[in-house]
mmCIF file of C-alpha atoms in Angstrom:
data_model
loop_
_atom_site.group_PDB
_atom_site.id
_atom_site.type_symbol
_atom_site.label_atom_id
_atom_site.label_comp_id
_atom_site.label_asym_id
_atom_site.label_seq_id
_atom_site.Cartn_x
_atom_site.Cartn_y
_atom_site.Cartn_z
ATOM 1 C CA MET A 5 30.373 -9.449 -18.862
ATOM 2 C CA SER A 6 28.530 -11.329 -21.477
ATOM 3 C CA THR A 7 30.832 -13.363 -23.653
ATOM 4 C CA THR A 8 28.175 -15.638 -24.996
ATOM 5 C CA SER A 9 29.072 -17.555 -28.098
ATOM 6 C CA GLN A 10 26.973 -18.031 -31.172
ATOM 7 C CA LYS A 11 26.209 -21.520 -29.981
ATOM 8 C CA HIS A 12 24.860 -20.100 -26.753
ATOM 9 C CA ARG A 13 22.696 -17.583 -28.502
ATOM 10 C CA ASP A 14 21.393 -20.245 -30.871
ATOM 11 C CA PHE A 15 20.387 -22.520 -28.057
ATOM 12 C CA VAL A 16 18.814 -19.916 -25.825
ATOM 13 C CA GLY A 17 16.868 -18.354 -28.624
ATOM 14 C CA GLU A 18 14.365 -21.127 -29.180
ATOM 15 C CA PRO A 19 12.787 -24.171 -27.543
ATOM 16 C CA MET A 20 15.327 -26.984 -27.553
ATOM 17 C CA GLY A 21 12.966 -29.656 -28.826
ATOM 18 C CA ASP A 22 14.992 -32.699 -29.758
ATOM 19 C CA LYS A 23 18.380 -31.072 -30.075
ATOM 20 C CA PRO A 24 21.361 -33.303 -29.321
ATOM 21 C CA VAL A 25 23.450 -32.756 -26.251
ATOM 22 C CA THR A 26 26.228 -31.251 -28.358
ATOM 23 C CA ALA A 27 23.957 -28.305 -29.078
ATOM 24 C CA LEU A 28 24.525 -27.118 -25.542
ATOM 25 C CA SER A 29 27.028 -24.344 -25.066
ATOM 26 C CA GLY A 30 30.297 -25.730 -23.740
ATOM 27 C CA ILE A 31 29.580 -29.282 -24.793
ATOM 28 C CA GLY A 32 31.657 -30.382 -27.747
ATOM 29 C CA GLU A 33 32.063 -33.738 -29.425
ATOM 30 C CA ILE A 34 34.151 -35.417 -26.772
ATOM 31 C CA LEU A 35 32.096 -34.271 -23.836
ATOM 32 C CA GLY A 36 28.954 -35.042 -25.782
ATOM 33 C CA LYS A 37 30.064 -38.623 -26.333
ATOM 34 C CA LYS A 38 30.787 -39.070 -22.640
ATOM 35 C CA LEU A 39 27.365 -37.799 -21.714
ATOM 36 C CA GLU A 40 25.659 -40.005 -24.283
ATOM 37 C CA GLN A 41 27.388 -43.013 -22.810
ATOM 38 C CA GLN A 42 25.712 -42.227 -19.530
ATOM 39 C CA GLY A 43 22.319 -41.940 -21.121
ATOM 40 C CA PHE A 44 22.234 -38.195 -21.589
ATOM 41 C CA ASP A 45 21.821 -38.280 -25.332
ATOM 42 C CA LYS A 46 19.545 -35.268 -25.742
ATOM 43 C CA ALA A 47 19.830 -31.708 -24.471
ATOM 44 C CA SER A 48 16.468 -32.127 -22.824
ATOM 45 C CA VAL A 49 17.800 -34.943 -20.642
ATOM 46 C CA VAL A 50 20.622 -32.725 -19.452
ATOM 47 C CA LEU A 51 17.988 -30.086 -18.826
ATOM 48 C CA GLY A 52 16.202 -32.665 -16.724
ATOM 49 C CA GLN A 53 19.320 -33.116 -14.613
ATOM 50 C CA PHE A 54 19.680 -29.358 -14.284
ATOM 51 C CA LEU A 55 16.129 -29.142 -13.023
ATOM 52 C CA LEU A 56 16.603 -32.039 -10.630
ATOM 53 C CA LEU A 57 19.455 -30.125 -9.077
ATOM 54 C CA ARG A 58 16.998 -27.271 -8.623
ATOM 55 C CA LYS A 59 18.670 -25.127 -11.225
ATOM 56 C CA ASP A 60 21.614 -24.649 -8.872
ATOM 57 C CA SER A 61 24.534 -23.725 -11.091
ATOM 58 C CA GLU A 62 27.174 -24.788 -8.612
ATOM 59 C CA MET A 63 25.686 -28.239 -8.144
ATOM 60 C CA PHE A 64 25.140 -28.645 -11.845
ATOM 61 C CA THR A 65 28.671 -27.688 -12.802
ATOM 62 C CA GLU A 66 30.000 -30.086 -10.195
ATOM 63 C CA TRP A 67 27.862 -32.859 -11.573
ATOM 64 C CA LEU A 68 28.793 -32.084 -15.156
ATOM 65 C CA LYS A 69 32.508 -32.071 -14.369
ATOM 66 C CA ASP A 70 32.157 -35.470 -12.724
ATOM 67 C CA ALA A 71 29.965 -36.954 -15.408
ATOM 68 C CA SER A 72 31.723 -35.744 -18.522
ATOM 69 C CA GLY A 73 35.161 -34.535 -17.449
ATOM 70 C CA ALA A 74 34.318 -30.974 -18.445
ATOM 71 C CA ASN A 75 36.472 -28.214 -17.044
ATOM 72 C CA SER A 76 35.169 -25.252 -15.093
ATOM 73 C CA ARG A 77 34.767 -23.037 -18.109
ATOM 74 C CA GLN A 78 32.838 -25.571 -20.144
ATOM 75 C CA ALA A 79 30.618 -26.567 -17.262
ATOM 76 C CA GLY A 80 29.947 -22.967 -16.362
ATOM 77 C CA SER A 81 29.064 -22.159 -19.930
ATOM 78 C CA CYS A 82 26.619 -25.051 -20.105
ATOM 79 C CA ALA A 83 25.017 -24.075 -16.820
ATOM 80 C CA GLN A 84 24.562 -20.518 -17.904
ATOM 81 C CA CYS A 85 23.109 -21.658 -21.200
ATOM 82 C CA LEU A 86 20.552 -23.838 -19.481
ATOM 83 C CA ARG A 87 19.709 -21.186 -16.932
ATOM 84 C CA GLU A 88 18.968 -18.634 -19.577
ATOM 85 C CA TRP A 89 16.930 -21.108 -21.543
ATOM 86 C CA CYS A 90 14.877 -21.805 -18.432
ATOM 87 C CA ASP A 91 14.385 -18.114 -17.813
ATOM 88 C CA ALA A 92 13.037 -17.757 -21.306
ATOM 89 C CA PHE A 93 10.938 -20.861 -21.776
ATOM 90 C CA LEU A 94 10.317 -22.705 -18.552
ATOM 91 C CA MET B 28 28.995 -45.935 8.063
ATOM 92 C CA SER B 29 29.181 -45.877 4.289
ATOM 93 C CA LEU B 30 26.974 -43.384 2.558
ATOM 94 C CA SER B 31 26.216 -45.694 -0.324
ATOM 95 C CA ASP B 32 24.408 -48.058 2.028
ATOM 96 C CA LYS B 33 21.997 -45.421 3.208
ATOM 97 C CA SER B 34 18.592 -44.974 1.702
ATOM 98 C CA ASN B 35 17.676 -41.942 -0.372
ATOM 99 C CA GLU B 36 15.674 -40.511 2.500
ATOM 100 C CA GLU B 37 18.569 -40.840 4.890
ATOM 101 C CA ILE B 38 20.845 -39.062 2.471
ATOM 102 C CA GLY B 39 18.245 -36.348 2.224
ATOM 103 C CA ARG B 40 18.097 -35.989 5.978
ATOM 104 C CA LEU B 41 21.865 -35.823 6.282
ATOM 105 C CA LEU B 42 22.017 -33.160 3.596
ATOM 106 C CA ALA B 43 19.472 -31.121 5.521
ATOM 107 C CA GLU B 44 21.498 -31.572 8.714
ATOM 108 C CA TYR B 45 24.554 -30.097 7.108
ATOM 109 C CA GLY B 46 22.483 -27.324 5.623
ATOM 110 C CA ILE B 47 23.077 -28.442 2.034
ATOM 111 C CA LYS B 48 20.258 -27.443 -0.249
ATOM 112 C CA HIS B 49 19.350 -30.333 -2.461
ATOM 113 C CA GLY B 50 16.834 -31.592 -4.972
ATOM 114 C CA PRO B 51 15.359 -35.068 -5.230
ATOM 115 C CA ILE B 52 17.815 -37.833 -4.585
ATOM 116 C CA VAL B 53 17.502 -40.118 -7.530
ATOM 117 C CA GLY B 54 19.857 -42.288 -9.510
ATOM 118 C CA SER B 55 21.553 -39.488 -11.400
ATOM 119 C CA THR B 56 21.864 -37.129 -8.444
ATOM 120 C CA ARG B 57 22.786 -39.541 -5.696
ATOM 121 C CA THR B 58 26.529 -39.773 -6.360
ATOM 122 C CA LEU B 59 26.843 -36.015 -6.341
ATOM 123 C CA TYR B 60 25.077 -35.719 -3.000
ATOM 124 C CA GLU B 61 27.145 -38.476 -1.473
ATOM 125 C CA LYS B 62 30.285 -36.609 -2.420
ATOM 126 C CA LYS B 63 28.930 -33.402 -0.939
ATOM 127 C CA LEU B 64 28.100 -35.175 2.284
ATOM 128 C CA GLU B 65 31.562 -36.665 2.538
ATOM 129 C CA LYS B 66 33.123 -33.262 2.170
ATOM 130 C CA ALA B 67 30.761 -31.745 4.691
ATOM 131 C CA MET B 68 31.413 -34.520 7.188
ATOM 132 C CA GLU B 69 35.147 -34.024 7.003
ATOM 133 C CA LYS B 70 34.798 -30.353 7.756
ATOM 134 C CA ALA B 71 31.892 -30.255 10.194
ATOM 135 C CA PRO B 72 32.951 -32.473 13.090
ATOM 136 C CA ALA B 73 36.229 -30.679 13.332
ATOM 137 C CA LYS B 74 34.754 -27.218 13.212
ATOM 138 C CA ALA B 75 31.666 -27.363 15.360
ATOM 139 C CA SER B 76 33.057 -29.076 18.414
ATOM 140 C CA SER B 77 36.397 -27.379 18.409
ATOM 141 C CA ASP B 78 34.814 -23.957 18.170
ATOM 142 C CA LYS B 79 32.563 -24.676 21.075
ATOM 143 C CA THR B 80 35.212 -26.131 23.261
ATOM 144 C CA TYR B 81 37.505 -23.296 22.407
ATOM 145 C CA TYR B 82 34.974 -20.745 23.540
ATOM 146 C CA ARG B 83 33.975 -22.628 26.638
ATOM 147 C CA GLU B 84 37.485 -23.229 27.715
ATOM 148 C CA GLU B 85 38.482 -19.684 26.964
ATOM 149 C CA GLU B 86 35.648 -18.502 29.151
ATOM 150 C CA GLU B 87 36.651 -20.814 31.915
ATOM 151 C CA GLU B 88 40.218 -19.729 31.653
ATOM 152 C CA ILE B 89 39.305 -16.090 31.766
ATOM 153 C CA THR B 90 37.057 -16.412 34.790
ATOM 154 C CA TYR B 91 39.740 -18.257 36.619
ATOM 155 C CA ILE B 92 42.313 -15.759 35.645
ATOM 156 C CA THR B 93 40.373 -12.822 36.991
ATOM 157 C CA TYR B 94 39.852 -14.533 40.297
ATOM 158 C CA GLN B 95 42.597 -16.915 41.021
ATOM 159 C CA SER B 96 45.020 -17.504 38.227
ATOM 160 C CA PRO B 97 48.067 -16.088 39.942
ATOM 161 C CA VAL B 98 47.251 -18.506 42.701
ATOM 162 C CA THR B 99 48.677 -21.335 40.654
ATOM 163 C CA HIS B 100 52.038 -19.646 40.559
ATOM 164 C CA GLU B 101 51.961 -17.986 43.902
ATOM 165 C CA THR B 102 50.058 -20.420 46.035
ATOM 166 C CA TYR B 103 53.007 -22.708 46.417
ATOM 167 C CA ALA B 104 55.269 -19.886 47.455
ATOM 168 C CA GLN B 105 52.648 -18.393 49.696
ATOM 169 C CA ALA B 106 51.693 -21.668 51.266
ATOM 170 C CA ASP B 107 55.314 -22.354 51.985
ATOM 171 C CA MET B 108 55.790 -18.921 53.435
ATOM 172 C CA LEU B 109 52.714 -19.353 55.580
ATOM 173 C CA LYS B 110 53.848 -22.706 56.838
ATOM 174 C CA ARG B 111 57.237 -21.370 57.699
ATOM 175 C CA ARG B 112 55.685 -18.452 59.428
ATOM 176 C CA GLY B 113 53.289 -20.732 61.246
ATOM 177 C CA LYS B 114 56.181 -22.747 62.605
ATOM 178 C CA ALA B 115 58.227 -19.727 63.494
ATOM 179 C CA GLN B 116 55.410 -18.069 65.370
ATOM 180 C CA PRO B 117 55.772 -19.763 68.711
ATOM 181 C CA ASP B 118 59.371 -18.543 68.709
ATOM 182 C CA GLU B 119 59.010 -14.996 67.413
ATOM 183 C CA ASP B 120 56.489 -12.260 67.321
ATOM 184 C CA GLU B 121 55.596 -11.842 63.721
ATOM 185 C CA GLU B 122 52.150 -10.418 64.060
ATOM 186 C CA SER B 123 53.138 -7.120 62.631
ATOM 187 C CA ASP B 124 54.823 -8.777 59.713
ATOM 188 C CA ARG B 125 51.826 -10.921 59.012
ATOM 189 C CA ALA B 126 49.623 -7.904 59.074
ATOM 190 C CA THR B 127 51.680 -6.232 56.412
ATOM 191 C CA GLU B 128 52.078 -9.336 54.306
ATOM 192 C CA PRO B 129 48.565 -9.716 52.911
ATOM 193 C CA PRO B 130 48.489 -6.276 51.349
ATOM 194 C CA ILE B 131 51.740 -7.005 49.602
ATOM 195 C CA ARG B 132 50.476 -10.285 48.382
ATOM 196 C CA ILE B 133 47.395 -8.686 47.014
ATOM 197 C CA THR B 134 49.385 -6.183 45.049
ATOM 198 C CA LYS B 135 51.546 -8.978 43.777
ATOM 199 C CA ARG B 136 48.502 -10.731 42.507
ATOM 200 C CA THR B 137 47.227 -7.793 40.586
ATOM 201 C CA ALA B 138 50.640 -7.152 39.187
ATOM 202 C CA ASN B 139 50.957 -10.645 37.882
ATOM 203 C CA HIS B 140 47.505 -10.617 36.409
ATOM 204 C CA SER B 141 48.473 -9.403 33.002
ATOM 205 C CA ALA B 142 51.537 -11.597 32.788
ATOM 206 C CA VAL B 143 49.657 -14.721 33.646
ATOM 207 C CA ARG B 144 46.728 -13.798 31.482
ATOM 208 C CA SER B 145 48.840 -13.799 28.396
ATOM 209 C CA LYS B 146 50.188 -17.216 29.231
ATOM 210 C CA GLU B 147 47.094 -19.001 30.451
ATOM 211 C CA PRO B 148 44.919 -18.858 27.334
ATOM 212 C CA VAL B 149 47.746 -20.173 25.229
ATOM 213 C CA ARG B 150 48.122 -23.226 27.382
ATOM 214 C CA LYS B 151 44.539 -24.096 26.661
ATOM 215 C CA SER B 152 43.662 -27.316 24.954
ATOM 216 C CA GLY B 153 41.867 -30.194 26.616
ATOM 217 C CA SER B 154 43.105 -29.838 30.200
ATOM 218 C CA GLY B 155 40.627 -27.132 31.191
ATOM 219 C CA ALA B 156 38.715 -29.359 33.558
ATOM 220 C CA TRP B 157 41.843 -30.656 35.256
ATOM 221 C CA LYS B 158 43.132 -27.143 35.719
ATOM 222 C CA ALA B 159 39.890 -26.158 37.367
ATOM 223 C CA ILE B 160 40.066 -29.075 39.760
ATOM 224 C CA ARG B 161 43.676 -28.366 40.579
ATOM 225 C CA LEU B 162 42.925 -24.724 41.229
ATOM 226 C CA LEU B 163 40.081 -25.606 43.561
ATOM 227 C CA LEU B 164 42.264 -28.032 45.466
ATOM 228 C CA LEU B 165 45.024 -25.481 45.834
ATOM 229 C CA LEU B 166 42.538 -22.924 47.004
ATOM 230 C CA ALA B 167 41.187 -25.329 49.586
ATOM 231 C CA VAL B 168 44.682 -26.094 50.812
ATOM 232 C CA LEU B 169 45.487 -22.410 51.013
ATOM 233 C CA ALA B 170 42.313 -21.697 52.930
ATOM 234 C CA ALA B 171 43.000 -24.519 55.357
ATOM 235 C CA VAL B 172 46.560 -23.393 55.963
ATOM 236 C CA LEU B 173 45.478 -19.821 56.480
ATOM 237 C CA TYR B 174 42.810 -20.851 58.913
ATOM 238 C CA TYR B 175 45.218 -23.084 60.808
ATOM 239 C CA ALA B 176 47.818 -20.358 61.022
ATOM 240 C CA TYR B 177 45.218 -17.847 62.085
ATOM 241 C CA CYS B 178 44.082 -20.136 64.869
ATOM 242 C CA ARG B 179 47.651 -20.547 66.013
ATOM 243 C CA VAL B 180 48.034 -16.794 66.022
ATOM 244 C CA ILE B 181 44.950 -16.456 68.153
ATOM 245 C CA ASN B 182 46.246 -19.079 70.533
ATOM 246 C CA ASN B 183 49.727 -17.649 70.554
ATOM 247 C CA GLU B 184 48.451 -14.167 71.255
ATOM 248 C CA GLU B 185 47.259 -15.313 74.613
ATOM 249 C CA SER B 186 50.358 -17.354 75.444
ATOM 250 C CA THR B 187 52.978 -14.920 74.113
ATOM 251 C CA PHE B 188 51.168 -12.030 75.658
ATOM 252 C CA SER B 189 51.325 -13.668 79.046
ATOM 253 C CA ILE B 190 54.983 -14.618 78.469
ATOM 254 C CA ASN B 191 55.864 -11.067 77.492
ATOM 255 C CA VAL B 192 54.166 -9.770 80.573
ATOM 256 C CA ASN B 193 56.178 -12.148 82.649
ATOM 257 C CA SER B 194 59.530 -11.308 81.018
ATOM 258 C CA GLY B 195 58.672 -7.589 81.275
ATOM 259 C CA GLU B 196 58.200 -7.821 84.938
ATOM 260 C CA ASN B 197 61.442 -9.665 85.365
#
């Protein structure tokens, strides 16, 4: 069941470079602001966290919910987005 | 023991103990791992030990049941009966009765097996050791009483036999 959004497809389709954290699927303005406050101002930094957690989706979603207040759907979407990006480019 | 006081390595070791796969424990990941450890600690102590004790005690219970469980219920009655019989012996000749008694008792035991079995495991909990000790004590008492009564029977055989002979002649 692949209900990926346009945002997801846009992100996974190319190297993220310097994209802001709001470019990540599932991360909107509000969540993005929260993450920036904690120092995660770029998508690549969030990718760094994802990699630190050994690309474990469960751990990452838990962390993201704690850090930004994301709900399960948003966190899951972000995790999947990052995972697919890693599969393609890492 | 507060997790936040532990070093990163210690957190890592604890995570491994609880079988939690983890990455490097750095500033951004530490809080997450601490939370995971707290959750694991709440669950683990309860589970591990209780499972083990449950099994061990169940095993103990079952072994005792197959051998001696009815004893707990019946020993008192039997011991009393034996004592009464022991006292009555000098007066009456109950050898034949005694001979028939054991078989009956044995059947009683087997009959009660299933009934007691269903009860015993339920009673479980932490008193397994005490039950074992009590059972052993009761068994020892029963053995002693049986032996004592048996000796009296042996002794009485000689005396009653001679008495009977005498009364027969008269």
